[in-house]
Coordinates of C-alpha atoms in Angstrom, one line a residue:
M606 CA 0.0 0.0 0.0
S607 CA 1.1 3.5 -0.7
N608 CA 1.8 6.1 2.0
A609 CA -0.8 8.8 2.5
C610 CA 1.5 11.4 0.9
S611 CA 2.9 9.3 -2.0
P612 CA 1.7 9.9 -5.6
V613 CA -1.1 7.8 -6.9
Q614 CA 0.2 8.0 -10.5
L615 CA 2.6 9.5 -13.0
G616 CA 0.2 12.1 -14.4
Y617 CA 2.2 14.0 -17.0
L618 CA 5.5 14.7 -18.7
G619 CA 7.1 17.7 -20.3
F620 CA 9.7 17.7 -23.2
E621 CA 11.7 20.5 -24.7
V622 CA 11.9 19.8 -28.5
S623 CA 13.9 21.4 -31.2
D624 CA 11.5 20.6 -34.1
L625 CA 8.0 21.3 -32.8
S626 CA 6.3 21.0 -36.2
R627 CA 7.7 17.5 -36.6
W628 CA 6.3 16.5 -33.2
Q629 CA 2.9 18.0 -34.0
K630 CA 2.8 15.6 -37.0
F631 CA 4.5 12.6 -35.4
A632 CA 2.3 12.5 -32.2
P633 CA -1.0 12.0 -34.0
E634 CA 0.1 10.1 -37.1
V635 CA 2.5 7.7 -35.5
L636 CA 1.7 7.5 -31.8
G637 CA -2.0 8.1 -32.1
L638 CA -2.2 11.1 -29.7
A639 CA -4.4 14.1 -30.1
V640 CA -2.7 17.5 -30.4
E641 CA -3.8 20.8 -29.0
I642 CA -1.6 23.8 -29.9
T643 CA -1.7 27.0 -27.8
D644 CA 0.5 30.1 -27.8
E645 CA 2.7 28.7 -25.0
L646 CA 2.6 24.9 -25.1
T647 CA 1.6 22.0 -27.3
Y648 CA -0.5 19.5 -25.4
L649 CA -0.8 15.8 -26.2
R650 CA -3.8 13.9 -25.1
M651 CA -4.4 10.1 -24.9
D652 CA -7.4 9.6 -22.6
E653 CA -10.0 11.5 -20.7
Y654 CA -7.4 13.8 -19.1
A655 CA -7.1 17.1 -20.9
W656 CA -3.5 16.3 -21.6
R657 CA -0.7 13.9 -20.6
V658 CA 2.4 15.4 -22.4
C659 CA 3.4 19.0 -23.0
L660 CA 5.9 20.2 -25.6
T661 CA 7.9 23.4 -25.4
P662 CA 10.2 24.7 -28.2
G663 CA 14.0 24.6 -27.4
P664 CA 17.3 23.0 -28.2
R665 CA 17.4 20.3 -25.4
D666 CA 15.4 17.5 -27.0
D667 CA 15.0 16.0 -23.6
L668 CA 12.8 15.5 -20.6
T669 CA 12.1 18.7 -18.7
L670 CA 9.2 17.9 -16.4
L671 CA 7.8 15.1 -14.2
G672 CA 4.2 15.5 -12.9
W673 CA 2.9 13.3 -10.0
E674 CA -0.8 13.2 -9.2
M675 CA -1.8 13.1 -5.5
R676 CA -5.0 11.8 -4.0
D677 CA -6.2 15.0 -2.5
A678 CA -5.2 18.4 -1.2
A679 CA -4.3 17.0 2.2
A680 CA -1.9 14.5 0.6
L681 CA -0.4 17.3 -1.4
A682 CA 0.2 19.5 1.7
E683 CA 1.7 16.5 3.5
L684 CA 4.1 15.8 0.6
A685 CA 5.1 19.5 0.6
A686 CA 6.0 19.3 4.3
K687 CA 7.9 16.1 3.8
L688 CA 9.9 17.5 1.0
E689 CA 10.8 20.5 3.0
A690 CA 11.7 18.4 6.0
H691 CA 14.2 16.6 3.8
G692 CA 15.8 19.9 2.7
V693 CA 14.0 20.1 -0.7
A694 CA 12.8 23.6 -1.7
V695 CA 9.1 23.7 -2.5
K696 CA 7.2 26.4 -4.3
K697 CA 3.4 26.6 -4.4
G698 CA 2.1 26.9 -7.9
D699 CA 0.6 30.4 -8.7
R700 CA -2.5 31.0 -10.8
E701 CA -0.4 31.1 -14.0
A702 CA 1.1 27.7 -13.2
L703 CA -2.3 26.2 -12.3
N704 CA -3.8 27.5 -15.6
R705 CA -0.8 26.1 -17.6
R706 CA -1.1 22.7 -16.0
R707 CA -4.9 22.8 -15.8
V708 CA -5.1 21.6 -12.2
V709 CA -6.6 22.8 -9.0
G710 CA -3.5 22.6 -6.8
L711 CA 0.2 22.3 -7.5
I712 CA 3.7 22.3 -5.9
E713 CA 7.0 22.6 -7.7
F714 CA 10.4 21.1 -6.7
L715 CA 13.5 19.6 -8.1
D716 CA 14.5 15.9 -7.9
P717 CA 18.2 15.1 -7.0
N718 CA 19.1 15.3 -10.7
G719 CA 17.8 18.8 -11.1
I720 CA 14.7 17.7 -13.0
A721 CA 11.8 20.0 -12.6
S722 CA 9.1 18.0 -10.8
E723 CA 5.5 18.8 -9.8
A724 CA 2.9 17.2 -7.6
Y725 CA -0.7 18.2 -8.2
V726 CA -4.3 17.6 -7.4
G727 CA -7.5 18.1 -9.5
P728 CA -6.5 17.5 -13.1
L729 CA -8.9 18.7 -15.8
I730 CA -11.0 15.8 -17.0
N731 CA -12.7 16.1 -20.4
R732 CA -15.4 13.5 -20.6
A733 CA -17.7 15.8 -22.7
Q734 CA -15.3 15.2 -25.6
P735 CA -14.1 11.6 -25.5
F736 CA -10.6 10.9 -26.7
I737 CA -10.5 9.5 -30.2
S738 CA -7.1 8.6 -31.6
P739 CA -6.3 10.5 -34.8
C740 CA -4.9 7.4 -36.5
G741 CA -7.4 4.9 -35.1
A742 CA -5.1 3.4 -32.4
A743 CA -6.8 1.3 -29.7
P744 CA -7.5 3.0 -26.3
F745 CA -4.4 3.4 -24.1
V746 CA -4.1 1.8 -20.7
T747 CA -4.2 4.8 -18.4
G748 CA -6.8 5.6 -15.8
D749 CA -5.6 4.9 -12.2
L750 CA -2.4 3.6 -13.6
G751 CA -1.3 6.9 -15.0
L752 CA 0.0 7.8 -18.5
G753 CA 2.6 5.0 -18.7
H754 CA 6.3 5.0 -17.6
L755 CA 9.6 6.5 -18.3
T756 CA 13.2 5.4 -18.0
M757 CA 16.0 8.0 -17.5
T758 CA 19.5 8.4 -16.3
V759 CA 20.4 9.7 -12.8
D760 CA 23.5 11.3 -11.4
S761 CA 23.6 9.0 -8.4
L762 CA 21.7 5.8 -8.1
E763 CA 21.9 5.9 -4.3
D764 CA 20.7 9.5 -4.0
S765 CA 17.8 8.9 -6.5
L766 CA 16.7 5.7 -4.7
H767 CA 16.7 7.5 -1.4
F768 CA 14.7 10.4 -2.8
Y769 CA 12.1 8.5 -4.8
Q770 CA 11.6 5.8 -2.1
E771 CA 12.0 7.6 1.2
V772 CA 10.9 11.1 0.3
L773 CA 8.4 10.7 -2.6
G774 CA 7.2 7.3 -1.5
L775 CA 7.6 5.1 -4.6
R776 CA 8.1 1.4 -4.1
L777 CA 10.8 -0.8 -5.6
S778 CA 9.5 -3.5 -7.9
D779 CA 12.7 -5.0 -9.1
W780 CA 16.2 -4.7 -10.6
V781 CA 17.5 -5.5 -14.1
R782 CA 21.3 -6.0 -14.3
P783 CA 23.4 -6.2 -17.5
Q784 CA 21.5 -7.3 -20.6
P785 CA 23.8 -9.6 -22.7
E786 CA 21.2 -10.0 -25.4
R787 CA 21.8 -6.4 -26.3
G788 CA 25.5 -6.4 -25.9
V789 CA 25.5 -4.6 -22.5
E790 CA 28.6 -5.7 -20.6
S791 CA 28.8 -3.7 -17.3
H792 CA 27.6 -3.7 -13.8
L793 CA 24.8 -1.3 -14.7
N794 CA 21.8 -1.5 -12.4
L795 CA 18.3 -0.4 -13.5
A796 CA 15.9 0.2 -10.7
F797 CA 12.1 0.0 -11.4
L798 CA 9.7 1.8 -9.1
R799 CA 5.9 2.0 -8.8
C800 CA 3.2 4.1 -7.2
N801 CA 0.2 2.0 -8.1
P802 CA -0.4 -1.5 -9.7
R803 CA 1.5 -0.6 -12.9
H804 CA 4.7 -2.5 -12.5
H805 CA 6.8 0.7 -12.8
S806 CA 6.0 4.3 -13.5
L807 CA 9.7 5.2 -13.2
A808 CA 12.9 3.4 -14.0
F809 CA 16.4 4.8 -13.8
F810 CA 20.1 3.9 -14.0
E811 CA 23.3 5.8 -13.1
L812 CA 25.1 6.8 -16.3
K813 CA 26.2 10.0 -18.0
L814 CA 24.6 10.2 -21.5
P815 CA 23.8 13.1 -23.8
K816 CA 20.1 12.8 -22.9
R817 CA 18.5 12.4 -19.5
L818 CA 15.5 10.5 -21.0
H819 CA 16.0 7.0 -22.5
H820 CA 12.3 6.4 -23.3
F821 CA 8.7 6.9 -22.2
M822 CA 6.1 4.1 -22.6
L823 CA 2.6 4.1 -24.0
Q824 CA 0.5 0.9 -23.3
N825 CA -2.3 -0.1 -25.6
E826 CA -5.4 -2.2 -24.7
S827 CA -4.9 -4.3 -27.9
I828 CA -2.0 -6.2 -29.2
D829 CA -3.3 -5.4 -32.7
A830 CA -2.6 -1.7 -31.9
V831 CA 1.1 -2.5 -31.4
G832 CA 1.2 -4.3 -34.7
S833 CA -0.5 -1.4 -36.4
A834 CA 2.0 1.1 -34.9
W835 CA 4.8 -1.1 -36.1
Y836 CA 3.6 -0.8 -39.7
R837 CA 2.9 2.9 -39.3
C838 CA 6.6 3.3 -38.5
Q839 CA 7.6 1.4 -41.6
D840 CA 5.2 3.3 -43.8
Q841 CA 6.4 6.6 -42.5
Q842 CA 10.1 5.6 -42.2
V843 CA 10.3 6.1 -38.5
P844 CA 13.5 4.6 -37.1
I845 CA 13.1 1.5 -34.9
E846 CA 15.4 1.4 -31.9
L847 CA 14.5 -2.1 -30.7
T848 CA 12.4 -4.7 -32.5
L849 CA 9.4 -6.5 -31.1
G850 CA 10.1 -8.4 -27.9
R851 CA 8.7 -9.2 -24.4
H852 CA 10.3 -7.9 -21.2
T853 CA 11.3 -10.2 -18.4
N854 CA 10.2 -8.0 -15.5
D855 CA 6.8 -6.5 -16.4
G856 CA 5.9 -8.9 -19.2
M857 CA 5.3 -6.1 -21.7
L858 CA 5.2 -7.1 -25.4
S859 CA 6.5 -4.0 -27.2
F860 CA 8.9 -2.3 -29.6
Y861 CA 10.9 0.9 -29.4
L862 CA 10.7 3.7 -31.9
Q863 CA 12.7 6.9 -32.2
T864 CA 11.0 10.3 -31.7
P865 CA 11.9 13.4 -33.6
S866 CA 14.0 14.4 -30.5
G867 CA 16.2 11.3 -30.6
F868 CA 14.9 9.6 -27.4
S869 CA 12.6 6.6 -27.8
V870 CA 9.0 5.6 -27.2
E871 CA 8.2 2.1 -26.0
Y872 CA 4.9 1.1 -27.7
G873 CA 3.5 -1.9 -25.9
W874 CA 0.7 -4.2 -24.7
G875 CA 0.1 -6.8 -22.0
A876 CA 2.1 -5.7 -19.0
L877 CA 1.4 -7.3 -15.7
E878 CA 0.0 -5.4 -12.7
V879 CA 1.4 -5.7 -9.2
D880 CA -0.6 -7.3 -6.4
E881 CA 0.8 -5.4 -3.3
A882 CA -0.2 -8.3 -1.0
T883 CA 2.0 -10.8 -2.8
W884 CA 4.6 -9.0 -4.8
R885 CA 8.3 -9.4 -3.8
T886 CA 11.2 -7.5 -5.2
Q887 CA 13.0 -9.4 -7.9
L888 CA 16.3 -9.4 -9.8
H889 CA 16.6 -10.1 -13.6
T890 CA 19.8 -10.5 -15.5
T891 CA 18.2 -10.0 -18.9
G892 CA 15.9 -7.2 -19.9
S893 CA 13.8 -9.4 -22.3
S894 CA 12.7 -13.0 -22.6
W895 CA 13.0 -12.7 -26.4
G896 CA 13.4 -10.0 -29.0
H897 CA 14.0 -6.3 -28.3
R898 CA 17.1 -6.4 -30.6
P899 CA 18.6 -3.5 -32.5
P900 CA 17.2 -3.7 -36.1
L901 CA 20.6 -4.6 -37.7
A902 CA 20.8 -7.7 -35.4
A903 CA 17.3 -8.8 -36.2
G904 CA 18.1 -10.7 -39.4

């Protein structure tokens, strides 16, 4: 069970992108997300929430924002106090920030890696205009599980584990060590953390890379939607990072495609959900039971 002041889901993400026009075409035509363009931000929608991803123009082509949804205002206030007790500076969102995020309440802080993070309550829900994928993709698995997950690099595995477990209140699902099927030969540890039955909302590893974000994941309700996305990528010449495969830890059947910003999207189906009463932290020494190979190695 989660602590009273821990997030209930990963609610939204923000990316700074150098080619906004390409993203505004890529999101609906390849990923199947709806696009709303405003003077300040481009919002991407995938369910009844008004938005799940926001795009801002800029040179970074990387993750710029993590948004964590809280159960209610009391939980948000308790988290703010807990962050401050651990020496983390907290700013209460002003009216402009609330309007930009389309939420009722909001606090802003930095994680140990300097990533802008927010916790919020009262997201705008748009049931009057049901989400319809622009390319006919099947519904995405969101709801109480949140938008999906992301995998990123961190400056210190120890510091990030402490912050995300002891301060933010996420729970460790498992570890994945080196992945020989993809030629990874190191003592790299990937930690997978959850805040609800989704196996992980956040995964990270300690490594210095040009981009903080490795990938974010979109989960479909239908395996056919994954196959359709695979062929949309071929038809539109979208680079494939890793071919179809199934992960060992969460059981996701998926493939990885490259975004216009160079980081990846995992497009998948069929991930397991954690039963808090019976789940035990695990260790895996391979990332995938089969597949998930770089395209040149697929043949």
